[in-house]
mmCIF file of C-alpha atoms in Angstrom:
data_model
loop_
_atom_site.group_PDB
_atom_site.id
_atom_site.type_symbol
_atom_site.label_atom_id
_atom_site.label_comp_id
_atom_site.label_asym_id
_atom_site.label_seq_id
_atom_site.Cartn_x
_atom_site.Cartn_y
_atom_site.Cartn_z
ATOM 1 C CA MET A 23 -135.840 139.855 -42.889
ATOM 2 C CA SER A 24 -133.629 140.507 -39.598
ATOM 3 C CA LYS A 25 -129.887 140.313 -39.919
ATOM 4 C CA PRO A 26 -127.575 141.052 -37.191
ATOM 5 C CA ASP A 27 -126.080 144.445 -36.454
ATOM 6 C CA ARG A 28 -123.231 144.888 -39.090
ATOM 7 C CA THR A 29 -120.735 145.701 -36.321
ATOM 8 C CA SER A 30 -121.879 142.793 -33.722
ATOM 9 C CA VAL A 31 -119.028 140.513 -33.304
ATOM 10 C CA LYS A 32 -118.949 137.072 -31.294
ATOM 11 C CA ARG A 33 -115.757 136.706 -29.476
ATOM 12 C CA VAL A 34 -114.587 133.266 -28.786
ATOM 13 C CA THR A 35 -112.366 132.478 -26.233
ATOM 14 C CA ASP A 36 -112.591 128.590 -25.655
ATOM 15 C CA ALA A 37 -112.240 125.540 -27.925
ATOM 16 C CA ALA A 38 -115.393 123.913 -27.515
ATOM 17 C CA THR A 39 -117.095 127.218 -29.031
ATOM 18 C CA LEU A 40 -114.316 127.324 -31.815
ATOM 19 C CA LYS A 41 -114.842 123.719 -32.855
ATOM 20 C CA ALA A 42 -118.634 124.418 -33.039
ATOM 21 C CA ILE A 43 -117.928 127.004 -35.933
ATOM 22 C CA ALA A 44 -114.962 125.094 -37.302
ATOM 23 C CA HIS A 45 -116.919 122.355 -38.979
ATOM 24 C CA PRO A 46 -117.574 122.943 -42.646
ATOM 25 C CA LEU A 47 -121.133 122.870 -43.310
ATOM 26 C CA ARG A 48 -121.975 124.858 -39.928
ATOM 27 C CA VAL A 49 -119.458 127.771 -41.114
ATOM 28 C CA ARG A 50 -121.198 127.897 -44.330
ATOM 29 C CA MET A 51 -124.763 127.879 -42.773
ATOM 30 C CA LEU A 52 -123.881 130.466 -40.374
ATOM 31 C CA GLY A 53 -122.254 132.715 -43.099
ATOM 32 C CA GLU A 54 -125.589 132.362 -45.124
ATOM 33 C CA LEU A 55 -127.681 133.404 -42.138
ATOM 34 C CA ARG A 56 -125.530 136.353 -41.630
ATOM 35 C CA MET A 57 -125.533 137.335 -45.441
ATOM 36 C CA GLU A 58 -129.328 136.366 -46.450
ATOM 37 C CA GLY A 59 -131.179 136.536 -43.241
ATOM 38 C CA PRO A 60 -133.182 134.103 -41.423
ATOM 39 C CA ALA A 61 -133.880 130.575 -42.810
ATOM 40 C CA THR A 62 -135.317 127.281 -41.715
ATOM 41 C CA ALA A 63 -133.420 123.957 -41.775
ATOM 42 C CA SER A 64 -135.327 122.860 -44.861
ATOM 43 C CA GLU A 65 -134.303 125.993 -46.823
ATOM 44 C CA LEU A 66 -130.727 125.504 -45.796
ATOM 45 C CA GLY A 67 -130.705 122.078 -46.621
ATOM 46 C CA ARG A 68 -132.046 122.862 -50.228
ATOM 47 C CA ARG A 69 -129.272 125.483 -50.467
ATOM 48 C CA PHE A 70 -126.441 123.183 -49.484
ATOM 49 C CA GLY A 71 -127.586 119.841 -50.967
ATOM 50 C CA GLU A 72 -128.188 118.326 -47.227
ATOM 51 C CA SER A 73 -131.207 116.715 -45.656
ATOM 52 C CA SER A 74 -133.336 118.942 -43.388
ATOM 53 C CA GLY A 75 -132.241 116.485 -40.373
ATOM 54 C CA THR A 76 -128.616 117.185 -41.107
ATOM 55 C CA THR A 77 -128.973 120.943 -41.022
ATOM 56 C CA SER A 78 -131.294 120.914 -38.105
ATOM 57 C CA TYR A 79 -128.682 118.990 -36.128
ATOM 58 C CA HIS A 80 -126.053 121.600 -37.097
ATOM 59 C CA LEU A 81 -128.260 124.604 -36.380
ATOM 60 C CA ARG A 82 -128.663 123.150 -33.015
ATOM 61 C CA VAL A 83 -125.014 123.156 -32.463
ATOM 62 C CA LEU A 84 -124.749 126.417 -33.720
ATOM 63 C CA GLU A 85 -127.445 127.447 -31.321
ATOM 64 C CA LYS A 86 -125.936 125.879 -28.161
ATOM 65 C CA ALA A 87 -122.538 127.692 -28.923
ATOM 66 C CA GLY A 88 -124.333 131.040 -29.062
ATOM 67 C CA PHE A 89 -123.961 131.827 -32.812
ATOM 68 C CA ILE A 90 -127.599 131.767 -33.740
ATOM 69 C CA GLU A 91 -131.045 132.078 -32.271
ATOM 70 C CA ALA A 92 -134.801 131.362 -33.194
ATOM 71 C CA ASP A 93 -135.939 134.217 -35.180
ATOM 72 C CA PRO A 94 -138.643 136.120 -33.416
ATOM 73 C CA GLU A 95 -140.678 136.916 -36.790
ATOM 74 C CA GLN A 96 -141.576 133.048 -37.204
ATOM 75 C CA PRO A 97 -143.650 132.522 -40.522
ATOM 76 C CA ASN A 98 -145.828 129.745 -39.051
ATOM 77 C CA ALA A 99 -145.831 127.289 -36.064
ATOM 78 C CA ARG A 100 -144.702 124.376 -38.180
ATOM 79 C CA ASP A 101 -141.299 125.534 -39.659
ATOM 80 C CA LYS A 102 -138.789 127.229 -37.164
ATOM 81 C CA ARG A 103 -136.713 129.946 -38.645
ATOM 82 C CA TRP A 104 -133.266 130.665 -37.238
ATOM 83 C CA ARG A 105 -131.000 133.868 -37.371
ATOM 84 C CA ALA A 106 -127.581 134.782 -36.602
ATOM 85 C CA MET A 107 -126.727 136.817 -33.631
ATOM 86 C CA HIS A 108 -123.607 138.376 -34.819
ATOM 87 C CA MET A 109 -122.213 139.471 -38.084
ATOM 88 C CA TYR A 110 -118.462 138.633 -37.319
ATOM 89 C CA THR A 111 -116.592 136.090 -35.101
ATOM 90 C CA SER A 112 -113.429 136.755 -33.838
ATOM 91 C CA TRP A 113 -110.793 135.013 -31.677
ATOM 92 C CA LYS A 114 -107.061 135.498 -30.799
ATOM 93 C CA ASN A 115 -105.151 132.733 -32.425
ATOM 94 C CA SER A 116 -102.560 133.189 -29.599
ATOM 95 C CA GLU A 117 -105.104 131.878 -27.316
ATOM 96 C CA PHE A 118 -105.477 128.519 -29.249
ATOM 97 C CA GLN A 119 -101.628 127.791 -29.841
ATOM 98 C CA ASP A 120 -100.988 125.858 -26.617
ATOM 99 C CA GLY A 121 -100.957 122.445 -28.617
ATOM 100 C CA SER A 122 -104.433 121.576 -27.687
ATOM 101 C CA GLU A 123 -107.221 120.733 -29.716
ATOM 102 C CA GLY A 124 -108.249 124.441 -29.845
ATOM 103 C CA ALA A 125 -105.052 125.066 -31.896
ATOM 104 C CA GLU A 126 -106.566 122.603 -34.450
ATOM 105 C CA PHE A 127 -109.823 124.387 -34.469
ATOM 106 C CA ALA A 128 -108.148 127.660 -35.038
ATOM 107 C CA ARG A 129 -106.140 126.230 -38.082
ATOM 108 C CA ALA A 130 -109.250 124.643 -39.494
ATOM 109 C CA MET A 131 -111.195 128.347 -39.287
ATOM 110 C CA ARG A 132 -108.237 130.055 -40.874
ATOM 111 C CA ARG A 133 -108.336 127.271 -43.584
ATOM 112 C CA ARG A 134 -112.092 127.820 -43.920
ATOM 113 C CA GLN A 135 -111.589 131.519 -44.548
ATOM 114 C CA LEU A 136 -109.009 130.643 -47.234
ATOM 115 C CA GLU A 137 -111.524 128.389 -49.005
ATOM 116 C CA ASN A 138 -113.977 131.131 -48.888
ATOM 117 C CA VAL A 139 -111.654 133.229 -50.902
ATOM 118 C CA ILE A 140 -111.006 130.604 -53.368
ATOM 119 C CA ALA A 141 -114.568 129.848 -53.784
ATOM 120 C CA ALA A 142 -115.562 133.200 -54.280
ATOM 121 C CA THR A 143 -112.968 133.956 -56.615
ATOM 122 C CA GLU A 144 -113.647 130.848 -58.654
ATOM 123 C CA ARG A 145 -117.499 131.786 -58.665
ATOM 124 C CA PHE A 146 -116.764 135.200 -59.927
ATOM 125 C CA GLU A 147 -114.412 133.872 -62.619
ATOM 126 C CA GLU A 148 -117.112 131.481 -63.906
ATOM 127 C CA GLU A 149 -119.725 134.197 -63.989
ATOM 128 C CA ALA A 150 -117.467 137.191 -64.842
ATOM 129 C CA ALA A 151 -118.949 137.853 -68.047
ATOM 130 C CA THR A 152 -122.363 137.859 -66.878
ATOM 131 C CA TRP A 153 -121.639 140.838 -64.569
ATOM 132 C CA GLY A 154 -120.771 143.469 -67.254
ATOM 133 C CA PRO A 155 -117.691 145.712 -67.584
ATOM 134 C CA ALA A 156 -118.327 147.779 -64.414
ATOM 135 C CA TRP A 157 -117.922 144.619 -62.235
ATOM 136 C CA MET A 158 -115.498 143.037 -64.125
ATOM 137 C CA ASP A 159 -113.339 146.017 -63.556
ATOM 138 C CA ALA A 160 -114.098 146.528 -60.073
ATOM 139 C CA ALA A 161 -113.659 143.186 -58.864
ATOM 140 C CA GLY A 162 -110.465 141.503 -57.964
ATOM 141 C CA HIS A 163 -107.435 140.961 -55.521
ATOM 142 C CA SER A 164 -104.533 143.075 -54.904
ATOM 143 C CA ASP A 165 -101.736 142.708 -52.334
ATOM 144 C CA HIS A 166 -99.180 144.824 -50.706
ATOM 145 C CA GLY A 167 -95.679 143.999 -49.153
ATOM 146 C CA VAL A 168 -95.248 146.411 -46.167
ATOM 147 C CA ARG A 169 -93.262 146.390 -43.041
ATOM 148 C CA LEU A 170 -95.382 146.608 -39.952
ATOM 149 C CA THR A 171 -95.279 145.998 -36.441
ATOM 150 C CA PRO A 172 -97.727 143.706 -34.794
ATOM 151 C CA ALA A 173 -99.781 146.561 -33.256
ATOM 152 C CA ALA A 174 -99.693 148.338 -36.662
ATOM 153 C CA ALA A 175 -100.869 145.261 -38.638
ATOM 154 C CA GLY A 176 -104.021 144.929 -36.091
ATOM 155 C CA GLU A 177 -104.784 148.342 -36.397
ATOM 156 C CA LEU A 178 -104.672 148.169 -40.095
ATOM 157 C CA ILE A 179 -106.951 145.208 -40.372
ATOM 158 C CA LYS A 180 -109.462 147.098 -37.974
ATOM 159 C CA ARG A 181 -109.395 150.189 -40.180
ATOM 160 C CA ILE A 182 -110.082 148.209 -43.109
ATOM 161 C CA GLY A 183 -113.213 146.878 -41.576
ATOM 162 C CA GLU A 184 -114.451 150.081 -40.557
ATOM 163 C CA ILE A 185 -113.936 151.355 -44.076
ATOM 164 C CA VAL A 186 -115.950 148.388 -45.480
ATOM 165 C CA ARG A 187 -118.880 149.184 -43.172
ATOM 166 C CA GLU A 188 -118.596 152.722 -44.091
ATOM 167 C CA TYR A 189 -118.751 151.776 -47.831
ATOM 168 C CA GLU A 190 -121.359 149.599 -47.307
ATOM 169 C CA THR A 191 -123.734 152.150 -45.298
ATOM 170 C CA ARG A 192 -123.053 154.465 -48.470
ATOM 171 C CA SER A 193 -124.021 151.773 -51.004
ATOM 172 C CA GLU A 194 -126.812 149.577 -49.307
ATOM 173 C CA ASN A 195 -129.826 151.267 -50.905
ATOM 174 C CA GLU A 196 -128.455 152.617 -54.066
ATOM 175 C CA PRO A 197 -129.526 151.028 -57.491
ATOM 176 C CA GLY A 198 -126.946 148.393 -58.551
ATOM 177 C CA ALA A 199 -125.695 147.650 -55.131
ATOM 178 C CA GLU A 200 -124.870 143.811 -55.028
ATOM 179 C CA LEU A 201 -123.517 141.522 -52.301
ATOM 180 C CA VAL A 202 -119.554 141.883 -52.248
ATOM 181 C CA ARG A 203 -117.343 139.544 -50.424
ATOM 182 C CA VAL A 204 -114.319 141.726 -49.090
ATOM 183 C CA PHE A 205 -111.544 139.556 -47.777
ATOM 184 C CA VAL A 206 -108.861 140.925 -45.659
ATOM 185 C CA ALA A 207 -105.762 139.206 -44.485
ATOM 186 C CA GLY A 208 -102.416 139.966 -43.264
ATOM 187 C CA PHE A 209 -99.454 137.560 -42.453
ATOM 188 C CA PRO A 210 -95.839 138.206 -41.760
ATOM 189 C CA VAL A 211 -93.801 136.446 -44.465
ATOM 190 C CA GLY A 212 -90.284 137.576 -43.273
ATOM 191 C CA ASP A 213 -87.365 138.631 -45.578
ATOM 192 C CA THR A 214 -88.108 137.317 -49.118
ATOM 193 C CA ASP A 215 -86.466 137.982 -52.488
ATOM 194 C CA ASN A 216 -89.917 138.613 -54.296
#
């Protein structure tokens, strides 16, 4: 099963490419290919409750935008398997804030990220008892209110990503290792009384 290099990033600089990934089903399918590895349109259709025709269409859009490619290790000539080309997608919000449709797609992507945090949290809450005490104690959210410059905030988020990859490398082949969703966000809030 071939997954993208854990440090590979697709840098998006145009609205059309951002639009391709901003679609709710496409972003979920890409995430699935990144986390679970290659899959066919039919497999993705079953996972997401969609027809293979629908997933096939969205896979072609992702391919055209450069997010996925045909897996070189095809299981047979009939079923085309797809794989993610990059582990992460990045863009600069400032490049999409000129009032164009790019700004709309950037907002949609930030919304998708928030929806992922909520969905992962709710899923864990529903299943918490099945994970046992060690995972119940390890899982959770935290927030920190700190004064940072834009440069320091960007550096902090980058460094957290490096730490995540370091811990993944240390744990990936250990007994009891599970897929863990780690979310990082940093937004200025101004002065508050809280």
